[in-house]
Amino acid sequence: MASAYSKDLLLTMYRKMYLMRRFEERTQQQYGLGKIAGFCHLYIGQEAVAAGVNEAIRPDDYMLSGYRDHAQPLARGSHAGMIMAELFGRTGGYSKGKGGSMHVFDIEHHFYGGYGIVGGQIPLAAGMAFASRYRNEDRITVCYFGDAAANQGAFHETFNMAAKWKLPVLYICENNRYGMGTAIARVSAEPEIHKRGAAYNMRHEAVDGMDALKVYDAVKDAAAYIRAGKGPVLMEANTYRFRGHSVVDPANYRSKQEVEDERKNDPIPRLMAYAIKQKLAKEADFEAIEAEVKEQVDEAVKFADESPEPHLDELWRDTIVEEGEEDVRPRERVLGVKVDKWPSYPSGKDLKVTWDLEPREQAEKADKAAGLK
Amino acid sequence: MAELMYREALNQALSEEMERDANVFLIGEEVGRYQGAFKVSQGLLDKFGSARIIDAPISELGFTGLGVGAAMVGLRPVVEMMTWNFAILAMDQIVNNAAKLRHMSGGQLRCPIVFRGPGGAGGRLSSQHSQALESTYAHFPGLKVIAPATPADAKGMLKAAIRDDNPVVMFEGERLYALKGEVPEGEHVVPLGKADVKREGKDVTVITWSRMYYFCEEAAKQLEAEGISVEILDLRTLRPLDEEAILASVRKTNRAVIVEEGWPLAGVGAQVVDIIQSKAFDELDAPVLRVTGLDVNMSYAANLENAIQPDAPKIIAAVKKVLYREGA
C-alpha cells in the first residue's frame, strides 16, 4: 500500500527532528564549556511531538510552551543562531539575552514564549484563543505543557473555561513520565492525563508521542475540529526524555534498563526507517539533510559566539512600554532581514464581536443547527 | 459638572472606553448578570452584551491569566477582581507573566491590561477580607500601580489605565464606592504617575493616597483651627512614584508625615521616606514620620479593628510631633 504521506512531508519532519537533536546536543556541550548557564532543559527524545504538531497546523497559529522550549520554535522555523545566542545571553538572542533558556520568544513566527512556572502558560493560551474568537479569526492556539503541569490549579481552572466557552485551543500534554525527578504516576491519582479532559466535557485523546506521523495525523484531525468551532482538545503525547530534567540532572531516579528500552524507540531513526521501507526516500537523502543540519548547527554556535554581550543600558529597556515606543523585531535588529510578517492586530473598529458566552444548552443548540454535533 | 459616586465614575470610564475601542472587554466574577459585586459594572451587560462583559467562574488565577493571554495578542482586557484579597490567588499571573512578558521577550511583546477591584480594610470583615495590599504590587517592576481617592480621579485614571500599553494594577477604595464628588463629563483622562496637591499648605506635607486621604483632610481641617497649615499630597500612582511632586512639596514645607493604610514593613511609605531623606535631607526641619496600619492581622472586633487603622487623631498627633508641638 502506498504511503499516505508525501516525501516532502517526511523529509521536512526528518530535517526538523534532526535539527532539534543536533542543536540540543551542542547546547549540552556548550553548557559544559560554561557558555550557557542557568537551568537548561533539553527536549532530546521528544522531537516527534514538535515535528508532528508543527507540520499539522498553520504557520500563523499561535503557539506557546513551558520551559523546555528550544526545540518547538526550531520546528516553527526560528533562527537557530538566535536561539543559541539567547542561551549564551547575547545581544543576538531573540530576547537580547534577557530571557535565556526558559524564555524563547519569536513573535514573528507566532511563538509566544516559553514559561518557567509549571502550568503558568496554560491560562495564557486560553486568552490567546479567546482573542481569536473575539475577532472571528479561524486561527488556533497550540499550548505545550508537561505532565506535571496537569496537577496545577491553572490546568483545571483553565480547562473549565476553555471547554465552557469553546475556545479554539489545542492543549498538548507532553507526557515524558517525570515531573523533574518524580514519576508522574507516583503523584497523580489519574496518571493518564488526557482522561482528565472528560471532567470538562472536552475532547481528549492519547497519541504515541514517539511517532511523528501519528502525532501529525492526530493533530491534523484535532486542529480541524477546533477550527470548526467545536471547542478545545486535550491531547496527551506519550513521549520520553532521554536526558535528565535539566542538563545538570543525572536522572538517577530511573533505571538504566528503562532508558535503554526507551532509546530503542528513538523517533528519529524510526521515521527514517519508515520512509525507506515505504521507498519514499533513500539513505542518501537523509545523509544530505544530516550534513546540512550539522553545518547549520555549527553556524548557530559561531553566530552565538560572535554576538556581543548586551550593553548595560539594556537593563533599563523592555520593562515598561514608553509612549510611542516601537516593538522590537528581533530578526530585523539582529540579521537586518526585513520583517513584513510582524503581527499586527485589528484596531477596535475592525472587530466583529459576535460570539456569545451563553449557557451550554444554547451553545449546543447552535452547534446542532450548524451541523457540528 | 455632574456629581457622581466613585462607583458611577468608574462605570462611566468603563463604558466610554468600551464604546471608544472594541478591543476593550471586561471579565470577572459577577460582572455581568449580577451587575457587579460592588455595582461598578451596572448596566454594562445590556449595553455591550455577553461577548464583552464576561461572567467568569470563581477561578481567579484562570481568568486573570486568560486576560493576560488576550492582552498579549492585542486585546485590552479589564480584569475585575471581586476584591484584591482574592487576587492573591491570581498573583502568579500578574507578577510572573504580565509584569515580565515584555522583559522576557526582549521587547517583542506588550501587555495592555488593567487589573482592578476594591482594596482596603474595614467593614468588620476580619483578616482575609480586610487588607490594603498595594505595596505588594508596587514592589514589582513591569507593573504600574494606581489608587485614586476621588470619583474624578477614579474616572480619569481608569481611562488612562485602559489606554496604557502596560499592565496596570488599580486599587479602588472598597469603602469609597458610594462616596460622591464632581466628575468631568466625557474625555477626562488623568495621567498615570502624577501626584496631586489636594490641599495647599505651608507648615507640613502629609503624603497619602486612596481612602486615607479623607482622614488626612479631616485632620487638616482640625489642625487649621489650631493655626497649622497642612499640605496634602495625594500620590494617586504608587508605581512609578512622582518623586518630583514629593520633593517639591517637602522643600516647601520642610516637614513630612506619610499616611498609609497598609502594614509598615516594606510599605510604599518606607520608599517615600527614602526618597525624602536621600534627596532633601538638608531641607528637613524634623524627622519624617509615618502613620500606618498596625503590624498585626485585622480583627473582627469593632474596637480592635478601629485601633489597627490610621485615623484623624493619629495623623494630628504625628503632625504635631514633626512640628514639635506635642502636648501644646
XYZ file of C-alpha atoms in Angstrom:
701
model
C 0.000 0.000 0.000
C 1.270 3.430 -0.856
C 2.099 5.716 2.000
C -0.403 8.401 2.882
C 2.455 10.821 3.381
C 4.436 12.744 0.819
C 8.182 12.520 0.516
C 8.353 16.220 1.157
C 6.481 15.921 4.451
C 8.649 13.056 5.668
C 11.882 14.774 4.778
C 10.740 18.078 6.276
C 9.863 16.371 9.544
C 13.119 14.455 9.498
C 15.119 17.610 8.896
C 13.423 19.366 11.797
C 13.815 16.458 14.199
C 17.433 16.066 13.277
C 17.986 19.803 13.763
C 16.354 19.733 17.206
C 18.513 16.775 18.230
C 21.841 18.128 16.975
C 21.092 21.632 18.230
C 20.440 20.391 21.743
C 23.415 18.057 21.787
C 25.513 21.104 21.007
C 23.618 23.014 23.690
C 24.643 20.476 26.294
C 28.229 20.675 25.086
C 28.234 24.473 25.282
C 26.786 24.264 28.789
C 29.731 22.062 29.713
C 32.061 24.699 28.302
C 30.443 27.318 30.529
C 28.973 29.334 27.679
C 25.422 28.537 28.733
C 24.277 28.750 32.353
C 21.135 28.662 34.441
C 18.526 25.990 34.038
C 18.666 24.338 30.662
C 16.052 21.694 29.884
C 16.650 19.553 26.837
C 13.974 18.079 24.582
C 16.071 15.161 23.370
C 13.803 12.164 22.796
C 10.624 14.218 22.423
C 11.265 15.588 18.919
C 8.480 13.643 17.255
C 5.930 15.738 19.108
C 7.133 19.158 17.958
C 7.752 17.904 14.413
C 4.339 16.268 14.115
C 2.480 19.211 15.610
C 4.165 21.854 13.555
C 3.506 20.286 10.160
C -0.138 19.686 11.086
C -1.018 23.295 11.925
C -0.764 26.615 10.099
C 2.268 28.869 10.370
C 0.067 31.688 11.699
C -1.433 29.625 14.505
C -0.336 30.831 17.910
C 1.973 28.637 19.947
C 3.400 28.717 23.429
C 5.218 26.349 25.703
C 6.756 25.684 29.105
C 10.434 25.864 29.980
C 11.550 23.001 27.673
C 11.284 25.386 24.782
C 14.287 25.382 22.452
C 13.076 22.744 20.036
C 9.492 23.847 19.368
C 10.499 27.210 17.854
C 13.163 25.421 15.801
C 10.375 23.311 14.357
C 8.484 26.530 13.571
C 11.392 27.899 11.585
C 13.041 30.191 14.112
C 16.681 31.098 13.546
C 18.928 28.523 15.248
C 21.718 31.041 15.795
C 19.385 33.467 17.508
C 18.122 30.764 19.855
C 21.707 29.743 20.633
C 22.650 33.400 21.192
C 19.745 33.683 23.622
C 21.099 30.677 25.522
C 24.517 32.371 25.566
C 22.960 35.567 26.964
C 23.993 37.641 23.977
C 22.562 40.589 22.046
C 21.849 38.367 19.062
C 19.294 36.328 21.002
C 15.591 36.660 20.373
C 15.185 38.454 23.711
C 18.600 40.171 23.561
C 19.819 37.643 26.098
C 17.306 38.759 28.723
C 15.178 35.630 28.669
C 17.599 32.730 28.338
C 16.781 29.068 28.029
C 13.324 29.115 29.573
C 12.025 32.175 27.728
C 12.431 31.818 23.981
C 10.009 34.183 22.225
C 9.741 34.522 18.453
C 6.638 36.542 17.783
C 7.321 36.783 14.058
C 6.827 33.010 13.902
C 3.918 33.256 16.340
C 5.841 31.529 19.083
C 4.648 33.354 22.197
C 7.187 32.089 24.597
C 8.474 29.582 26.987
C 7.434 29.993 30.623
C 9.282 28.959 33.749
C 6.390 28.444 36.160
C 4.910 24.966 35.718
C 1.473 25.325 34.109
C 1.614 29.131 34.119
C 1.241 29.297 30.337
C -1.987 27.277 30.278
C -4.291 30.248 31.044
C -2.345 32.472 28.645
C -3.114 30.071 25.805
C -6.811 30.245 26.625
C -6.574 34.037 26.489
C -4.913 33.999 23.084
C -7.580 31.602 21.833
C -10.193 33.869 23.373
C -8.764 36.762 21.355
C -9.001 34.738 18.133
C -12.617 34.021 18.812
C -13.295 37.597 19.860
C -12.038 38.681 16.450
C -13.697 35.879 14.483
C -10.349 34.574 13.255
C -10.042 30.887 12.442
C -6.597 30.721 13.953
C -5.971 28.206 16.731
C -3.599 28.313 19.673
C -1.349 25.375 20.475
C -0.143 25.120 24.052
C 2.510 22.655 25.137
C 2.861 21.670 28.771
C 4.393 18.805 30.684
C 2.700 16.024 32.608
C 3.407 17.686 35.959
C 1.513 20.817 34.923
C -1.668 18.752 34.891
C -1.611 18.757 38.684
C -1.547 22.557 38.877
C -4.650 24.622 39.584
C -4.040 26.597 36.395
C -4.780 23.434 34.388
C -8.155 22.823 35.995
C -9.291 26.439 36.143
C -8.414 26.994 32.513
C -9.862 23.753 31.170
C -13.162 24.568 32.752
C -13.314 27.946 30.995
C -11.828 26.773 27.700
C -14.362 23.962 27.371
C -17.297 26.008 28.591
C -16.530 28.814 26.139
C -15.386 26.503 23.321
C -12.108 28.278 22.913
C -10.043 27.330 19.844
C -7.086 25.887 21.686
C -5.146 22.642 21.412
C -3.511 21.591 24.652
C -0.655 19.183 24.086
C 0.471 17.458 27.219
C 3.933 16.114 26.521
C 3.939 13.282 28.991
C 7.583 12.333 29.374
C 6.649 10.467 32.577
C 8.640 12.583 35.028
C 7.937 15.904 36.673
C 11.538 16.766 37.405
C 12.600 13.623 39.332
C 9.187 12.335 40.323
C 7.486 9.729 38.185
C 4.109 11.191 37.313
C 2.304 8.018 38.407
C 3.673 8.455 41.928
C 1.899 11.781 42.408
C -1.158 11.514 40.178
C -4.472 9.929 41.075
C -5.095 9.662 37.296
C -1.772 9.311 35.520
C -3.389 9.088 32.095
C -3.676 12.805 31.837
C -5.862 13.003 28.756
C -8.665 11.356 30.709
C -8.960 14.481 32.808
C -10.482 16.189 29.784
C -13.610 14.113 30.443
C -14.220 16.087 33.622
C -14.631 19.194 31.480
C -16.638 17.708 28.622
C -13.652 18.222 26.436
C -12.432 16.117 23.540
C -9.399 14.234 24.768
C -7.109 11.614 23.334
C -3.704 9.998 23.690
C -1.161 9.603 20.930
C 2.169 7.839 20.588
C 4.489 10.796 21.024
C 7.484 8.815 19.777
C 5.967 8.601 16.309
C 5.953 11.874 14.375
C 3.432 10.587 11.848
C 0.951 9.518 14.491
C 1.285 12.934 16.121
C 0.861 14.589 12.747
C -2.339 12.676 11.960
C -3.851 13.239 15.383
C -3.087 16.959 15.378
C -4.420 17.424 11.818
C -7.696 15.961 12.907
C -7.825 17.865 16.193
C -6.942 21.165 14.540
C -9.784 20.772 12.033
C -12.186 20.057 14.893
C -11.018 23.122 16.790
C -11.089 25.381 13.737
C -14.660 24.297 13.104
C -15.585 25.910 16.422
C -16.291 22.681 18.266
C -14.117 23.565 21.226
C -10.728 22.779 22.692
C -8.878 19.466 22.578
C -6.594 17.898 25.154
C -4.032 15.662 23.520
C -1.612 13.624 25.565
C 1.522 12.769 23.626
C 3.240 9.904 25.404
C 6.903 10.514 24.994
C 10.167 10.168 26.839
C 13.103 12.421 27.514
C 16.362 10.612 27.038
C 18.248 13.046 29.284
C 17.653 14.343 32.783
C 15.195 17.053 33.723
C 17.853 19.671 33.022
C 21.410 19.314 31.794
C 22.761 19.072 35.344
C 20.396 16.273 36.346
C 21.998 12.801 36.158
C 18.483 11.295 36.357
C 19.360 8.669 38.930
C 15.691 8.202 39.703
C 15.168 5.922 36.716
C 16.860 2.689 35.787
C 19.426 2.233 33.040
C 17.218 -0.507 31.669
C 14.254 1.824 31.351
C 16.256 4.420 29.444
C 17.819 1.779 27.213
C 14.422 0.337 26.388
C 13.060 3.759 25.508
C 16.057 4.614 23.377
C 15.177 1.680 21.130
C 12.109 3.708 20.357
C 14.068 6.769 19.183
C 11.700 8.768 16.953
C 14.386 9.921 14.537
C 15.636 6.544 13.181
C 12.038 5.371 13.383
C 10.891 7.985 10.879
C 13.871 7.268 8.644
C 13.164 3.530 8.665
C 9.553 4.164 7.728
C 10.465 6.401 4.805
C 12.990 3.926 3.473
C 10.642 0.994 3.869
C 7.936 2.916 2.011
C 10.521 3.720 -0.679
C 9.796 7.411 -0.251
C 13.395 8.317 0.357
C 16.855 6.845 0.112
C 19.634 6.835 2.648
C 21.410 9.433 0.546
C 18.518 11.845 1.096
C 18.999 11.591 4.840
C 22.752 11.854 4.614
C 22.394 15.099 2.704
C 19.981 16.504 5.303
C 22.243 15.479 8.159
C 25.242 17.168 6.590
C 23.263 20.379 6.066
C 21.936 20.375 9.611
C 25.376 19.791 11.104
C 26.596 22.822 9.235
C 23.570 24.829 10.359
C 24.280 23.987 14.000
C 27.974 24.836 13.633
C 26.914 28.173 12.241
C 24.480 28.701 15.102
C 27.233 28.234 17.675
C 29.556 30.512 15.728
C 26.802 33.123 15.458
C 26.207 32.997 19.231
C 29.931 33.104 19.990
C 30.421 36.190 17.871
C 27.409 38.038 19.226
C 28.329 40.647 21.856
C 27.033 40.757 25.417
C 24.197 43.238 25.887
C 25.146 46.809 26.782
C 24.349 47.783 30.377
C 21.874 50.383 29.065
C 19.685 47.410 28.141
C 18.910 46.977 31.836
C 16.590 49.942 31.611
C 14.780 48.885 28.461
C 11.929 46.439 27.861
C 10.271 46.664 31.248
C 7.718 49.431 30.735
C 6.462 50.476 27.301
C 7.223 54.160 26.847
C 4.757 56.250 24.883
C 5.300 55.947 21.148
C 7.850 53.151 21.596
C 8.085 50.664 18.723
C 8.200 46.959 19.475
C 11.403 45.069 18.752
C 11.596 42.952 15.605
C 14.413 40.584 16.515
C 15.353 39.382 13.034
C 15.459 42.946 11.758
C 17.545 44.003 14.734
C 19.956 41.086 14.561
C 20.067 39.909 10.972
C 18.917 43.021 9.143
C 16.203 40.921 7.460
C 13.151 42.984 6.627
C 10.273 41.505 8.600
C 6.974 42.075 6.890
C 5.056 39.360 8.705
C 5.225 41.082 12.093
C 1.837 40.520 13.700
C -0.466 43.479 13.592
C -3.731 43.351 15.462
C -7.021 44.764 14.234
C -7.991 48.128 15.608
C -11.151 48.322 17.657
C -13.135 49.462 14.633
C -12.353 46.298 12.647
C -13.520 43.906 15.314
C -16.665 41.897 14.805
C -17.510 40.752 18.267
C -20.305 38.312 17.710
C -19.589 35.340 19.895
C -21.634 34.667 22.901
C -20.901 33.030 26.201
C -24.385 31.904 26.989
C -25.227 28.661 28.783
C -24.096 25.445 27.194
C -27.573 24.392 26.164
C -27.719 27.381 23.868
C -24.257 26.766 22.529
C -25.178 23.155 21.836
C -28.356 24.195 20.074
C -26.333 26.489 17.854
C -23.882 23.653 17.181
C -26.674 21.350 16.106
C -28.096 23.984 13.816
C -24.679 24.408 12.250
C -24.304 20.655 11.845
C -21.378 20.485 14.232
C -22.723 17.878 16.600
C -20.158 69.098 36.347
C -22.143 66.107 37.455
C -21.952 64.744 40.986
C -21.238 61.051 40.759
C -20.470 58.271 43.159
C -16.991 56.756 42.935
C -18.524 53.562 41.518
C -20.519 55.528 38.948
C -17.396 57.362 37.856
C -15.663 54.030 37.268
C -18.701 52.748 35.422
C -18.641 55.812 33.181
C -14.945 55.311 32.433
C -15.506 51.658 31.511
C -18.491 52.445 29.369
C -16.786 55.281 27.499
C -13.630 53.269 26.861
C -15.609 50.256 25.656
C -17.502 52.468 23.263
C -14.304 54.039 22.011
C -12.393 50.783 21.470
C -13.878 47.347 20.725
C -10.652 45.732 21.920
C -11.686 46.565 25.473
C -13.654 43.914 27.331
C -14.468 43.253 30.968
C -14.078 39.885 32.659
C -14.560 38.919 36.277
C -16.800 37.321 38.857
C -20.375 38.651 38.815
C -19.602 41.494 36.425
C -22.483 40.640 34.057
C -25.885 39.398 35.133
C -25.307 40.229 38.765
C -24.306 43.757 37.653
C -21.073 43.685 39.652
C -20.488 42.678 43.256
C -19.976 46.381 44.035
C -22.101 47.559 41.098
C -19.229 49.070 39.171
C -20.359 47.268 36.012
C -24.051 48.099 36.447
C -25.824 48.207 33.092
C -22.800 47.242 31.018
C -24.106 43.782 30.083
C -27.201 45.325 28.478
C -25.108 47.870 26.671
C -22.286 45.682 25.387
C -23.603 42.115 25.519
C -22.132 38.947 26.924
C -19.423 38.880 24.269
C -17.688 41.763 26.012
C -18.968 41.627 29.585
C -17.913 38.194 30.656
C -19.013 36.397 33.790
C -16.103 34.256 34.892
C -16.180 31.257 37.193
C -14.610 31.699 40.618
C -11.161 30.891 39.252
C -9.044 33.973 39.854
C -5.794 32.516 38.550
C -7.528 31.133 35.477
C -9.425 34.180 34.269
C -6.607 36.551 35.166
C -4.213 34.500 33.055
C -6.797 34.358 30.290
C -6.868 38.151 30.325
C -3.082 38.326 30.129
C -3.071 35.973 27.140
C -5.686 38.084 25.365
C -3.590 41.213 26.017
C -0.515 39.514 24.537
C -2.255 39.426 21.171
C -3.656 42.917 21.167
C -6.920 42.967 23.110
C -7.231 45.384 26.040
C -8.811 43.396 28.869
C -10.099 44.849 32.101
C -9.980 42.111 34.723
C -12.169 42.817 37.715
C -11.108 41.285 40.989
C -14.119 40.964 43.248
C -11.662 42.104 45.896
C -7.874 42.279 45.910
C -7.944 39.726 48.709
C -8.974 37.074 46.186
C -6.430 38.298 43.681
C -3.724 36.815 45.848
C -4.710 33.579 44.094
C -4.047 35.252 40.751
C -0.773 36.815 41.727
C 1.358 34.386 39.719
C -0.293 35.532 36.506
C 0.028 39.231 37.352
C 3.572 39.084 38.652
C 5.243 36.222 36.808
C 3.548 36.759 33.478
C 2.021 40.219 32.951
C 4.825 42.142 34.643
C 7.629 40.207 32.976
C 6.435 39.442 29.443
C 7.981 42.486 27.863
C 11.320 41.896 29.510
C 11.489 38.153 28.885
C 10.610 38.676 25.227
C 13.239 41.386 24.818
C 10.636 43.982 23.886
C 8.672 41.839 21.426
C 5.508 41.761 23.496
C 3.370 44.277 25.269
C 0.632 43.560 27.739
C -2.063 46.252 27.813
C -4.263 45.046 30.645
C -5.936 46.534 33.715
C -6.421 44.503 36.882
C -8.874 46.392 39.036
C -11.042 45.924 42.080
C -11.701 47.096 45.609
C -8.930 47.172 48.163
C -8.537 48.334 51.714
C -9.586 47.420 55.189
C -12.637 47.961 57.328
C -16.251 46.853 57.419
C -15.799 44.214 60.158
C -14.520 41.621 57.699
C -11.624 40.220 59.735
C -8.254 39.150 58.355
C -8.846 37.572 54.946
C -11.216 40.191 53.549
C -9.744 43.313 55.036
C -6.276 44.412 53.983
C -4.520 47.064 51.936
C -2.259 45.202 49.503
C -0.999 47.888 47.156
C 2.591 47.890 48.409
C 2.815 44.202 47.456
C 2.234 45.013 43.788
C 4.236 48.257 43.887
C 7.227 46.017 44.549
C 7.324 44.582 41.030
C 8.980 46.243 38.032
C 6.835 45.950 34.933
C 3.602 46.964 36.648
C 2.001 50.348 37.165
C 0.045 50.655 40.411
C -2.655 53.246 40.980
C -5.041 54.057 43.827
C -7.328 57.045 43.204
C -9.062 58.747 46.123
C -11.797 60.794 44.440
C -14.526 59.973 41.902
C -12.935 62.343 39.363
C -9.538 60.666 39.706
C -11.182 57.231 39.608
C -12.700 58.001 36.222
C -9.693 59.759 34.761
C -7.169 57.222 35.948
C -9.177 54.191 34.827
C -9.424 55.729 31.358
C -5.675 56.322 31.326
C -5.044 52.782 32.599
C -7.140 51.211 29.838
C -5.224 53.207 27.212
C -1.845 52.371 28.719
C 0.206 49.699 26.950
C 1.473 48.304 30.253
C -0.199 46.155 32.880
C -1.861 48.445 35.398
C -2.946 47.323 38.865
C -5.750 49.541 40.139
C -6.844 49.666 43.753
C -10.273 51.132 44.192
C -11.442 52.041 47.674
C -13.940 49.421 48.769
C -15.187 51.920 51.323
C -15.211 54.753 48.782
C -17.623 53.309 46.215
C -20.616 55.273 47.488
C -18.676 58.497 48.002
C -19.850 61.379 45.818
C -17.827 64.001 44.017
C -17.800 66.167 40.933
C -16.713 64.277 37.832
C -15.980 65.923 34.478
C -18.049 64.511 31.636
C -16.542 62.762 28.614
C -12.854 62.937 27.823
C -11.331 63.299 31.277
C -8.026 61.446 31.452
C -5.723 61.741 34.461
C -2.145 60.830 33.511
C -0.615 57.959 35.474
C 2.486 58.750 37.509
C 1.342 62.242 38.550
C 0.624 63.087 42.195
C -1.864 65.810 43.050
C -1.754 68.526 45.685
C -5.240 68.105 47.060
C -4.807 70.825 49.688
C -2.290 73.645 49.697
C -0.486 74.381 52.946
C 2.817 75.706 54.269
C 3.709 74.079 57.606
C 3.806 70.352 56.861
C 3.259 67.966 53.935
C 1.028 64.984 54.516
C 1.579 62.360 51.827
C -1.101 59.757 51.263
C -3.381 58.008 48.749
C -6.789 56.373 48.393
C -9.146 56.336 51.391
C -6.558 57.663 53.823
C -6.812 60.996 52.003
C -10.139 61.633 53.745
C -8.657 61.121 57.227
C -5.861 63.490 56.257
C -8.424 66.076 55.132
C -10.281 65.715 58.412
C -7.034 66.123 60.348
C -6.021 69.132 58.243
C -9.299 70.893 58.976
C -8.898 70.378 62.708
C -5.266 71.489 62.565
C -6.214 74.588 60.603
C -8.384 75.653 63.507
C -5.244 75.449 65.637
C -3.329 77.581 63.164
C -1.409 74.752 61.476
C -1.405 74.820 57.688
C -1.270 71.305 56.170
C -0.464 70.490 52.555
C -1.931 67.190 51.371
C -0.178 65.398 48.541
C -2.240 62.562 47.068
C 0.217 60.242 45.345
C -2.508 58.612 43.209
C 0.085 56.438 41.449
C 2.299 54.238 43.635
C 4.422 52.907 40.782
C 6.025 54.924 39.335
C 6.215 57.346 42.273
C 6.069 61.055 41.440
C 9.388 61.967 43.074
C 9.311 65.477 41.730
C 5.992 66.279 43.393
C 7.072 64.692 46.684
C 10.307 66.681 46.790
C 8.692 69.939 45.659
C 6.159 69.813 48.456
C 8.666 68.814 51.125
C 11.039 71.572 50.013
C 8.167 73.992 50.511
C 7.038 72.844 53.977
C 10.267 71.233 55.283
C 8.297 68.604 57.164
C 6.522 65.427 56.150
C 4.127 62.840 57.507
C 3.180 59.783 55.423
C -0.177 58.163 55.981
C -0.573 54.602 54.726
C -3.391 52.147 55.332
C -1.258 49.027 54.950
C 1.381 47.458 57.122
C 4.570 49.424 57.868
C 7.253 46.905 56.848
C 8.217 47.346 53.175
C 5.262 49.659 52.677
C 5.129 52.292 49.938
C 5.596 54.916 52.672
C 9.010 53.472 53.513
C 10.104 54.185 49.947
C 8.744 57.729 50.175
C 10.795 58.293 53.333
C 13.843 57.062 51.466
C 13.242 59.474 48.599
C 12.875 62.401 51.000
C 15.846 61.626 53.234
C 18.201 60.848 50.384
C 17.273 63.807 48.184
C 16.005 66.537 50.520
C 17.655 65.760 53.854
C 19.125 69.230 54.252
C 15.746 70.824 53.822
C 14.056 68.840 56.580
C 13.303 70.534 59.895
C 12.206 67.290 61.551
C 12.393 63.542 61.006
C 9.769 62.220 58.612
C 7.065 60.271 60.419
C 4.755 57.531 59.230
C 1.241 56.721 60.316
C 0.419 53.203 59.137
C -1.884 50.344 59.892
C -0.623 48.385 62.908
C 1.689 45.471 62.201
C -0.960 42.853 63.034
C -3.687 40.902 61.250
C -7.063 42.592 61.014
C -9.537 41.785 63.784
C -13.271 41.412 63.624
C -13.943 43.096 66.993
C -15.006 46.700 66.371
C -12.659 48.310 68.848
C -9.685 46.263 67.670
C -10.461 46.997 64.048
C -10.548 50.718 64.739
C -7.335 50.612 66.721
C -5.497 48.920 63.849
C -6.276 51.561 61.206
C -4.942 55.091 60.833
C -7.406 57.846 61.646
C -7.506 61.642 62.047
C -6.345 61.746 65.705
C -3.298 59.604 64.851
C -2.474 61.902 61.944
C -2.918 65.009 64.078
C -0.552 63.587 66.695
C 2.091 62.843 64.049
C 1.791 66.318 62.515
C 2.193 67.951 65.926
C 5.219 65.789 66.585
C 7.029 66.867 63.415
C 6.144 70.470 64.320
C 7.493 69.881 67.839
C 4.118 70.908 69.231
C 3.454 67.726 71.173
C 1.176 68.372 74.071
C 0.999 72.007 73.034
